[in-house]
Short mmCIF file of N, CA and C in Angstrom, two decimals:
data_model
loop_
_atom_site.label_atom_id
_atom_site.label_comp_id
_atom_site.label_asym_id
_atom_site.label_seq_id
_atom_site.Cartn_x
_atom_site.Cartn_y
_atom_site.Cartn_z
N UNK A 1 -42.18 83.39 25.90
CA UNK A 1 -43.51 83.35 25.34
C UNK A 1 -43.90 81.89 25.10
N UNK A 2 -45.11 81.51 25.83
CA UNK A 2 -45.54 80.17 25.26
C UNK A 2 -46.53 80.38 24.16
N UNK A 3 -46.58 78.87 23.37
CA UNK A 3 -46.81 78.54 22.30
C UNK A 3 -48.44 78.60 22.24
N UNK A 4 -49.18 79.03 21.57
CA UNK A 4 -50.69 78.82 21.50
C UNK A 4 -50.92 77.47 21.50
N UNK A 5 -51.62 76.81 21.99
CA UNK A 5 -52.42 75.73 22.23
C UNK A 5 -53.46 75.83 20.77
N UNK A 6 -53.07 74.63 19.92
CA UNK A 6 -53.95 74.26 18.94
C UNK A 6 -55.81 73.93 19.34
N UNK A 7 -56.41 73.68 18.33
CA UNK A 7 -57.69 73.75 18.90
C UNK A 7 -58.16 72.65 17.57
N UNK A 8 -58.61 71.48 18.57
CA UNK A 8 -59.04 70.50 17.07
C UNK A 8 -60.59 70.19 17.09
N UNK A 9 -61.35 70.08 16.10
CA UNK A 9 -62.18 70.19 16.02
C UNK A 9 -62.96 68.20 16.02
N UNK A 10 -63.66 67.83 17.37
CA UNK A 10 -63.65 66.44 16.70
C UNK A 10 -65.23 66.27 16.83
N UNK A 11 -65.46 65.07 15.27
CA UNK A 11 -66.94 65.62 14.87
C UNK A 11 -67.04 63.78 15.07
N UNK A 12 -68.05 63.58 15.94
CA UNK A 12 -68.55 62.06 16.13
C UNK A 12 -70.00 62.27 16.35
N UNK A 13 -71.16 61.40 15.81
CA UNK A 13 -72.07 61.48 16.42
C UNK A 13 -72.36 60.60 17.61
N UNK A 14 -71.10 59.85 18.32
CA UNK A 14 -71.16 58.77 19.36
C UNK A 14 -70.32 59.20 20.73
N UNK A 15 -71.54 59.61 21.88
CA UNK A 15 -71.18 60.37 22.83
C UNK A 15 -70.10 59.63 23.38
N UNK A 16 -69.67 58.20 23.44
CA UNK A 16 -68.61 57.31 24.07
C UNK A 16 -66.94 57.85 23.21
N UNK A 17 -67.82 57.81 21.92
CA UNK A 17 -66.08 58.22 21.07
C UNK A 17 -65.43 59.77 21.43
N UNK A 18 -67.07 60.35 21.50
CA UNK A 18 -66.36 62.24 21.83
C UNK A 18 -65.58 62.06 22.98
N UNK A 19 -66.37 61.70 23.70
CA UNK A 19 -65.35 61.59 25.24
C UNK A 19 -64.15 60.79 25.60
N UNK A 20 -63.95 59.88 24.32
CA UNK A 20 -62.66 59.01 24.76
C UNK A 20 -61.53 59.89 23.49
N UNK A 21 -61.88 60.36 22.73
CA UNK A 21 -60.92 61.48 22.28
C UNK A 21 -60.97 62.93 22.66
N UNK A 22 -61.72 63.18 23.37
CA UNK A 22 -61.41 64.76 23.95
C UNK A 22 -60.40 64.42 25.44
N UNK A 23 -60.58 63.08 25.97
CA UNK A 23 -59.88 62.77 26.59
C UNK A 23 -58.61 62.57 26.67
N UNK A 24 -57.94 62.10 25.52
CA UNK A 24 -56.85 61.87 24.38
C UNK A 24 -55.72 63.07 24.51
N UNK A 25 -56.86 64.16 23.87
CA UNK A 25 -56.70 65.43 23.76
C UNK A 25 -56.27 66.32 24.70
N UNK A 26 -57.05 66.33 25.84
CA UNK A 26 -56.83 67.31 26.91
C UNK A 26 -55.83 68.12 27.24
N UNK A 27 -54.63 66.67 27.46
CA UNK A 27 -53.36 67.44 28.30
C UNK A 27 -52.49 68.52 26.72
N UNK A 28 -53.20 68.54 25.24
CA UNK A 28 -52.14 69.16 24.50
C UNK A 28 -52.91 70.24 23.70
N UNK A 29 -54.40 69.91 23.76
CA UNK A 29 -55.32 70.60 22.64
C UNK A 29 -56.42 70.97 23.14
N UNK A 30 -57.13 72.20 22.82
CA UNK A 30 -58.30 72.21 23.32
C UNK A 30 -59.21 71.75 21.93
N UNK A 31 -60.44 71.41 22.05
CA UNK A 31 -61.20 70.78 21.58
C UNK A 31 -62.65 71.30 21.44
N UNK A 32 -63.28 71.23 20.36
CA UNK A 32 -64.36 71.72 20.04
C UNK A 32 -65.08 70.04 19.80
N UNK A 33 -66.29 70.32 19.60
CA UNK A 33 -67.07 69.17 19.32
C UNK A 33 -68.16 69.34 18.43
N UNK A 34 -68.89 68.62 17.54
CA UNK A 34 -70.31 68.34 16.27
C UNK A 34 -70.25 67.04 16.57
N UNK A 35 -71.59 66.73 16.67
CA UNK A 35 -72.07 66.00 16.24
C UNK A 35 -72.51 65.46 15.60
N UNK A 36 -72.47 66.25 14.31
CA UNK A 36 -73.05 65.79 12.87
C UNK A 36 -71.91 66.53 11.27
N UNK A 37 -71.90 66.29 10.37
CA UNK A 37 -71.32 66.65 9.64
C UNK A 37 -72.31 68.28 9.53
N UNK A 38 -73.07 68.51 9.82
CA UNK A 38 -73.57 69.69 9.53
C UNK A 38 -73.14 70.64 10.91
N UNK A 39 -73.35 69.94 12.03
CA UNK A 39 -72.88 71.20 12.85
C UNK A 39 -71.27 71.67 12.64
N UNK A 40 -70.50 70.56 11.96
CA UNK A 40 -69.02 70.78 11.92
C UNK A 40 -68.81 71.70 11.16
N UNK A 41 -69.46 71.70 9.88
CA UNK A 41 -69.84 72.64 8.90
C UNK A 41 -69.83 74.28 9.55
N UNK A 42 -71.18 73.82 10.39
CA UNK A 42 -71.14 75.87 10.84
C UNK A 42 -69.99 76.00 11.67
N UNK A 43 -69.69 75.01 12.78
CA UNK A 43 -68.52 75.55 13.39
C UNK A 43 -67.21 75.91 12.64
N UNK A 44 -66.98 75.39 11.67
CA UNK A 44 -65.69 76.18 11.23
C UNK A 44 -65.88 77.12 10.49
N UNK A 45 -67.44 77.56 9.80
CA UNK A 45 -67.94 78.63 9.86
C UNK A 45 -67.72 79.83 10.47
N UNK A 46 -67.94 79.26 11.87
CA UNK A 46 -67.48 80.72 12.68
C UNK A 46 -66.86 80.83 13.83
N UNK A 47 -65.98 79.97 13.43
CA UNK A 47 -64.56 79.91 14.46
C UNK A 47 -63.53 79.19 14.27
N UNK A 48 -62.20 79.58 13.66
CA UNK A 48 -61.04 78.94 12.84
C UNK A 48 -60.73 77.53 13.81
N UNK A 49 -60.14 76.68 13.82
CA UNK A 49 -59.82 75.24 13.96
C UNK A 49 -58.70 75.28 13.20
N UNK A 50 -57.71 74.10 14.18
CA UNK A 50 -56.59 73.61 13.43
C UNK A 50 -56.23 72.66 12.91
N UNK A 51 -56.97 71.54 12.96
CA UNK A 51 -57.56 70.24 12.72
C UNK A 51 -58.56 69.94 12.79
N UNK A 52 -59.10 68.96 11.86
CA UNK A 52 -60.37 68.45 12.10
C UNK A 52 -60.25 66.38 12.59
N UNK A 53 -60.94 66.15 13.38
CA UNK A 53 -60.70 64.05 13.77
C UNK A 53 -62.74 63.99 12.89
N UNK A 54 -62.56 63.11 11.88
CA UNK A 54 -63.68 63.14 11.46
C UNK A 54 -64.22 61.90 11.41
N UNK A 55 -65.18 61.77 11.84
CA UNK A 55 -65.79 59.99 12.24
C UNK A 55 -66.24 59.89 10.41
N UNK A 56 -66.21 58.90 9.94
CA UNK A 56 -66.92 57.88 8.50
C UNK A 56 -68.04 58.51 8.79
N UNK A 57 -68.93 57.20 9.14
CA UNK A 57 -70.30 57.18 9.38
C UNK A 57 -70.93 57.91 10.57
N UNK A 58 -71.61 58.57 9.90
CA UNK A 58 -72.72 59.58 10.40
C UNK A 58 -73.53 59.61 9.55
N UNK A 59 -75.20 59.82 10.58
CA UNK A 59 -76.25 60.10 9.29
C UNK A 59 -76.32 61.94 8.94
N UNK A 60 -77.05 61.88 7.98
CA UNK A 60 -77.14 63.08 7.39
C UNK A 60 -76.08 62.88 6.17
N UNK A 61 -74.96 64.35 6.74
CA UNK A 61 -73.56 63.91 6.04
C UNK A 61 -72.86 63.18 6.87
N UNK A 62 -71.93 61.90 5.49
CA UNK A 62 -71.40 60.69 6.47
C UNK A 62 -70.02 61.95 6.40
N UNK A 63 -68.67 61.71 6.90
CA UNK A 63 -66.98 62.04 6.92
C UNK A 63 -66.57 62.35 5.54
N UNK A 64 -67.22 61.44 4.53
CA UNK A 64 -66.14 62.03 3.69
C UNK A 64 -67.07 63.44 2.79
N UNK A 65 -67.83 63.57 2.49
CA UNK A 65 -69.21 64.50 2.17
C UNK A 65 -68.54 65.94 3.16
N UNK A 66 -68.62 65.94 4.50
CA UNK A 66 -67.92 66.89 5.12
C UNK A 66 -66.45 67.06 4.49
N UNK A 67 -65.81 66.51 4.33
CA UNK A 67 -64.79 66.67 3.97
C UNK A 67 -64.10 67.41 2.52
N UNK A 68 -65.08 67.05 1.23
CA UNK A 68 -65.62 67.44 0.64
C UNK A 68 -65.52 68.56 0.43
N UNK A 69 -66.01 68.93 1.52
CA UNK A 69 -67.03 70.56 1.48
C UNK A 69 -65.54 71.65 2.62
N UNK A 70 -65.42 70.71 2.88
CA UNK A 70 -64.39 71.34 4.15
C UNK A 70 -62.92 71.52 2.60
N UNK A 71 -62.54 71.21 2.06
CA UNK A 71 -62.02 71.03 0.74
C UNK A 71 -62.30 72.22 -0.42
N UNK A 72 -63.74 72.47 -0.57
CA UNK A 72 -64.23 73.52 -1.40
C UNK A 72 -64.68 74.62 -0.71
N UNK A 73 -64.22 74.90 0.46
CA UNK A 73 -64.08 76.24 1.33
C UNK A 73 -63.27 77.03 1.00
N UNK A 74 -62.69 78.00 0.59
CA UNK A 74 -61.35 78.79 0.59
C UNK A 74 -60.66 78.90 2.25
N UNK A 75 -61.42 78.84 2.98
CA UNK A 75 -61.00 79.68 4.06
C UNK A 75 -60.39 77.99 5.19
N UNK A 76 -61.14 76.78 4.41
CA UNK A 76 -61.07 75.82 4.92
C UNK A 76 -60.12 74.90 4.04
N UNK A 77 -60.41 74.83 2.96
CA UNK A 77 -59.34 74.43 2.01
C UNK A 77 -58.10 73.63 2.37
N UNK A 78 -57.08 74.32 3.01
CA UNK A 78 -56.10 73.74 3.82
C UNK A 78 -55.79 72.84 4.59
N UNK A 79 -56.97 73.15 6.02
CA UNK A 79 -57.30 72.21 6.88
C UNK A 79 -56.85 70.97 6.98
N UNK A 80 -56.04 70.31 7.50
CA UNK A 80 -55.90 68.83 8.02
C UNK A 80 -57.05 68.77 8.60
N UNK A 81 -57.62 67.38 7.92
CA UNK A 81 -58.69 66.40 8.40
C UNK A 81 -57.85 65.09 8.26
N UNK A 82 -58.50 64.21 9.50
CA UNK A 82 -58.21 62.73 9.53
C UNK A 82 -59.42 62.40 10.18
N UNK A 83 -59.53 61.26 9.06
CA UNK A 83 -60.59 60.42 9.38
C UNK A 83 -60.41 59.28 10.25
N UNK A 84 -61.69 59.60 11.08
CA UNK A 84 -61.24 58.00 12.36
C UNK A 84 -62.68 57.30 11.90
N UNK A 85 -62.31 55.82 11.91
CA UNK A 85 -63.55 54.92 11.32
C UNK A 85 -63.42 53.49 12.19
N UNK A 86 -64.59 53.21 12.21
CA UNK A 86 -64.59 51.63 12.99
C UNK A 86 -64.01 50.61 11.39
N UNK A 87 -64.52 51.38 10.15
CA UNK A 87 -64.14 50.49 9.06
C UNK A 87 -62.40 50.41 9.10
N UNK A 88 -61.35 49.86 9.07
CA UNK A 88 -59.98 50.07 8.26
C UNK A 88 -59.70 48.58 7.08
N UNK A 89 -59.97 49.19 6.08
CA UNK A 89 -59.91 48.02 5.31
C UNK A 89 -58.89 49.03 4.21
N UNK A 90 -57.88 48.86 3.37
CA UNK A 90 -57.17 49.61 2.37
C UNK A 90 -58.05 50.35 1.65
N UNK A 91 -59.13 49.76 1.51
CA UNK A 91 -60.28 50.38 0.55
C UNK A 91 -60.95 51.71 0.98
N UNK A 92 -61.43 51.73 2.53
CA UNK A 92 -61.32 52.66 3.46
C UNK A 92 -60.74 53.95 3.82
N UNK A 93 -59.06 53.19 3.61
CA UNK A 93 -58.18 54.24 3.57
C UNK A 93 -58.21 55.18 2.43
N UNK A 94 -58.36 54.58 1.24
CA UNK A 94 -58.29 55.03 -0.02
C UNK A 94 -59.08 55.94 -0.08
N UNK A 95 -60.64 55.45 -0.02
CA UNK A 95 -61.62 56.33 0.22
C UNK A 95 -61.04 57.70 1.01
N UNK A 96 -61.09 57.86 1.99
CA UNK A 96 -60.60 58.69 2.54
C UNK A 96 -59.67 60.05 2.61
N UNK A 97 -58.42 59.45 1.47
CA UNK A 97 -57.63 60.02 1.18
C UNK A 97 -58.20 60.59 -0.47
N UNK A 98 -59.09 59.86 -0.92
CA UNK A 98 -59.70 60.48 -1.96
C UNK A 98 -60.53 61.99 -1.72
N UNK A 99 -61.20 61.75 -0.78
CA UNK A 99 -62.21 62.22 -0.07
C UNK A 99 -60.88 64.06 0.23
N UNK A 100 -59.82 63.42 0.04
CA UNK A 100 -59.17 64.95 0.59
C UNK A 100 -58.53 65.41 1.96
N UNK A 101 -58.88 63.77 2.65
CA UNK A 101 -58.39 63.39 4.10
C UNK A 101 -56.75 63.67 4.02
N UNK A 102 -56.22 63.91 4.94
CA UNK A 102 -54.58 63.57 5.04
C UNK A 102 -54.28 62.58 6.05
N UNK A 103 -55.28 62.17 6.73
CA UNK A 103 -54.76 60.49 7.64
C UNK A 103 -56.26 59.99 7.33
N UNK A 104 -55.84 58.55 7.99
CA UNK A 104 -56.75 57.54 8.32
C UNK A 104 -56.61 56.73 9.71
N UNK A 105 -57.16 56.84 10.47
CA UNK A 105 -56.99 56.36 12.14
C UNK A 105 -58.13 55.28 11.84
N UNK A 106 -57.72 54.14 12.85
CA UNK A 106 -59.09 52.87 13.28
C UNK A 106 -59.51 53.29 14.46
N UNK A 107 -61.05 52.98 14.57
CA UNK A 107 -60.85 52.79 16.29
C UNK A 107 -61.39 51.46 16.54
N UNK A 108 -60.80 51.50 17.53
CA UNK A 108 -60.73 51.99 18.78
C UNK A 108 -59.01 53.09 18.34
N UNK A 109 -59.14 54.11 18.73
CA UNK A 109 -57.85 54.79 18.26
C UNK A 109 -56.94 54.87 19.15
N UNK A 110 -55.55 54.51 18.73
CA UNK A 110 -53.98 54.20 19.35
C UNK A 110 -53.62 55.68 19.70
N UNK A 111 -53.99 55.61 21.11
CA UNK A 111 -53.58 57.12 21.40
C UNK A 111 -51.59 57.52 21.08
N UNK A 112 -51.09 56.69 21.10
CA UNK A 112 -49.94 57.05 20.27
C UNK A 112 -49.84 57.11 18.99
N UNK A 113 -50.46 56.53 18.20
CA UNK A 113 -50.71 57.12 16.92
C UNK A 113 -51.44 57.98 16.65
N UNK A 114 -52.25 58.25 17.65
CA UNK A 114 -53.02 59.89 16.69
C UNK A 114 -51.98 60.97 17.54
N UNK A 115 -51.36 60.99 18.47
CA UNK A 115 -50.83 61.73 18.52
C UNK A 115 -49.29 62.34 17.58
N UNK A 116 -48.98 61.17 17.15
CA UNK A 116 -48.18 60.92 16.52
C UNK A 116 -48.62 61.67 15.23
N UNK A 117 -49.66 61.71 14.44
CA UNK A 117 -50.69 62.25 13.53
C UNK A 117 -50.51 63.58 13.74
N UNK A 118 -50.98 63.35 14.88
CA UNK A 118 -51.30 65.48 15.19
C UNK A 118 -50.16 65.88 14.83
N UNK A 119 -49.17 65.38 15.70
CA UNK A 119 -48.07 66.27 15.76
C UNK A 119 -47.18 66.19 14.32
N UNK A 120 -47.39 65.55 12.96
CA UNK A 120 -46.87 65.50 12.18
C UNK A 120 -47.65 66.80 11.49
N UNK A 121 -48.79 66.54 11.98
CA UNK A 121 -49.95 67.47 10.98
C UNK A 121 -49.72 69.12 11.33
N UNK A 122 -49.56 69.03 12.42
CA UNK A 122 -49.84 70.52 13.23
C UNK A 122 -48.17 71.05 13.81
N UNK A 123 -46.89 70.56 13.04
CA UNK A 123 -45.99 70.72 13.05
C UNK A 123 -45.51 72.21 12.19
N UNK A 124 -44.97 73.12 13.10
CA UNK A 124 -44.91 74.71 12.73
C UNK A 124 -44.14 74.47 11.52
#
């Protein structure tokens, strides 16, 4: 029996970043996509995810506001989120992990380190 293929949810509003991490992604995860902290919102609404890659800045809701909320879900609660940001300053990180995050990625993002991420995160 093979293993289900995880399904991560990655929310950027920058069509260059979706595509250079769904790219990332491909050969291990399938991948959902938002563009905004609000469409991420309904999608895990109504369709479970096993991770969330959450960009900072976005207008509307910025990353950590989603996160937040992804936090005061019951059904979402759990969820690994990591935040990926053009910011990495300690202060950043902090934020982040305040925010309810369990990583902090820079980008341009080290495709060995987020994988490295996943697989700590999404480890049975």
């Amino acid at each position: 029996m093979t293993a289900r293929r995880r399904t991560i949810l990655v929310v950027d509003d920058t069509p260059d970043s979706i595509m250079v991490l769904c790219a990332l992604l491909k050969e291990a995860y399938d991948t959902k996509v938002a563009v905004s902290g609000e469409v991420a919102l309904r999608v895990l609404g109504a369709a479970p995810v096993d991770l969330v890659l959450l960009d900072v800045m976005m207008p509307g809701l910025d990353g950590y506001e989603v996160c937040r909320r992804i936090r005061a879900m019951p059904a979402t609660a759990a969820l690994p989120v990591v935040f990926l940001t053009a910011r990495d300053t300690p202060e950043d990180a902090a934020l982040a992990l305040a925010a309810g995050g369990d990583g902090h990625l820079a980008k341009p993002v080290d495709p060995a380190r987020l994988h490295a991420m996943l697989g700590r995160l999404l480890a049975p």
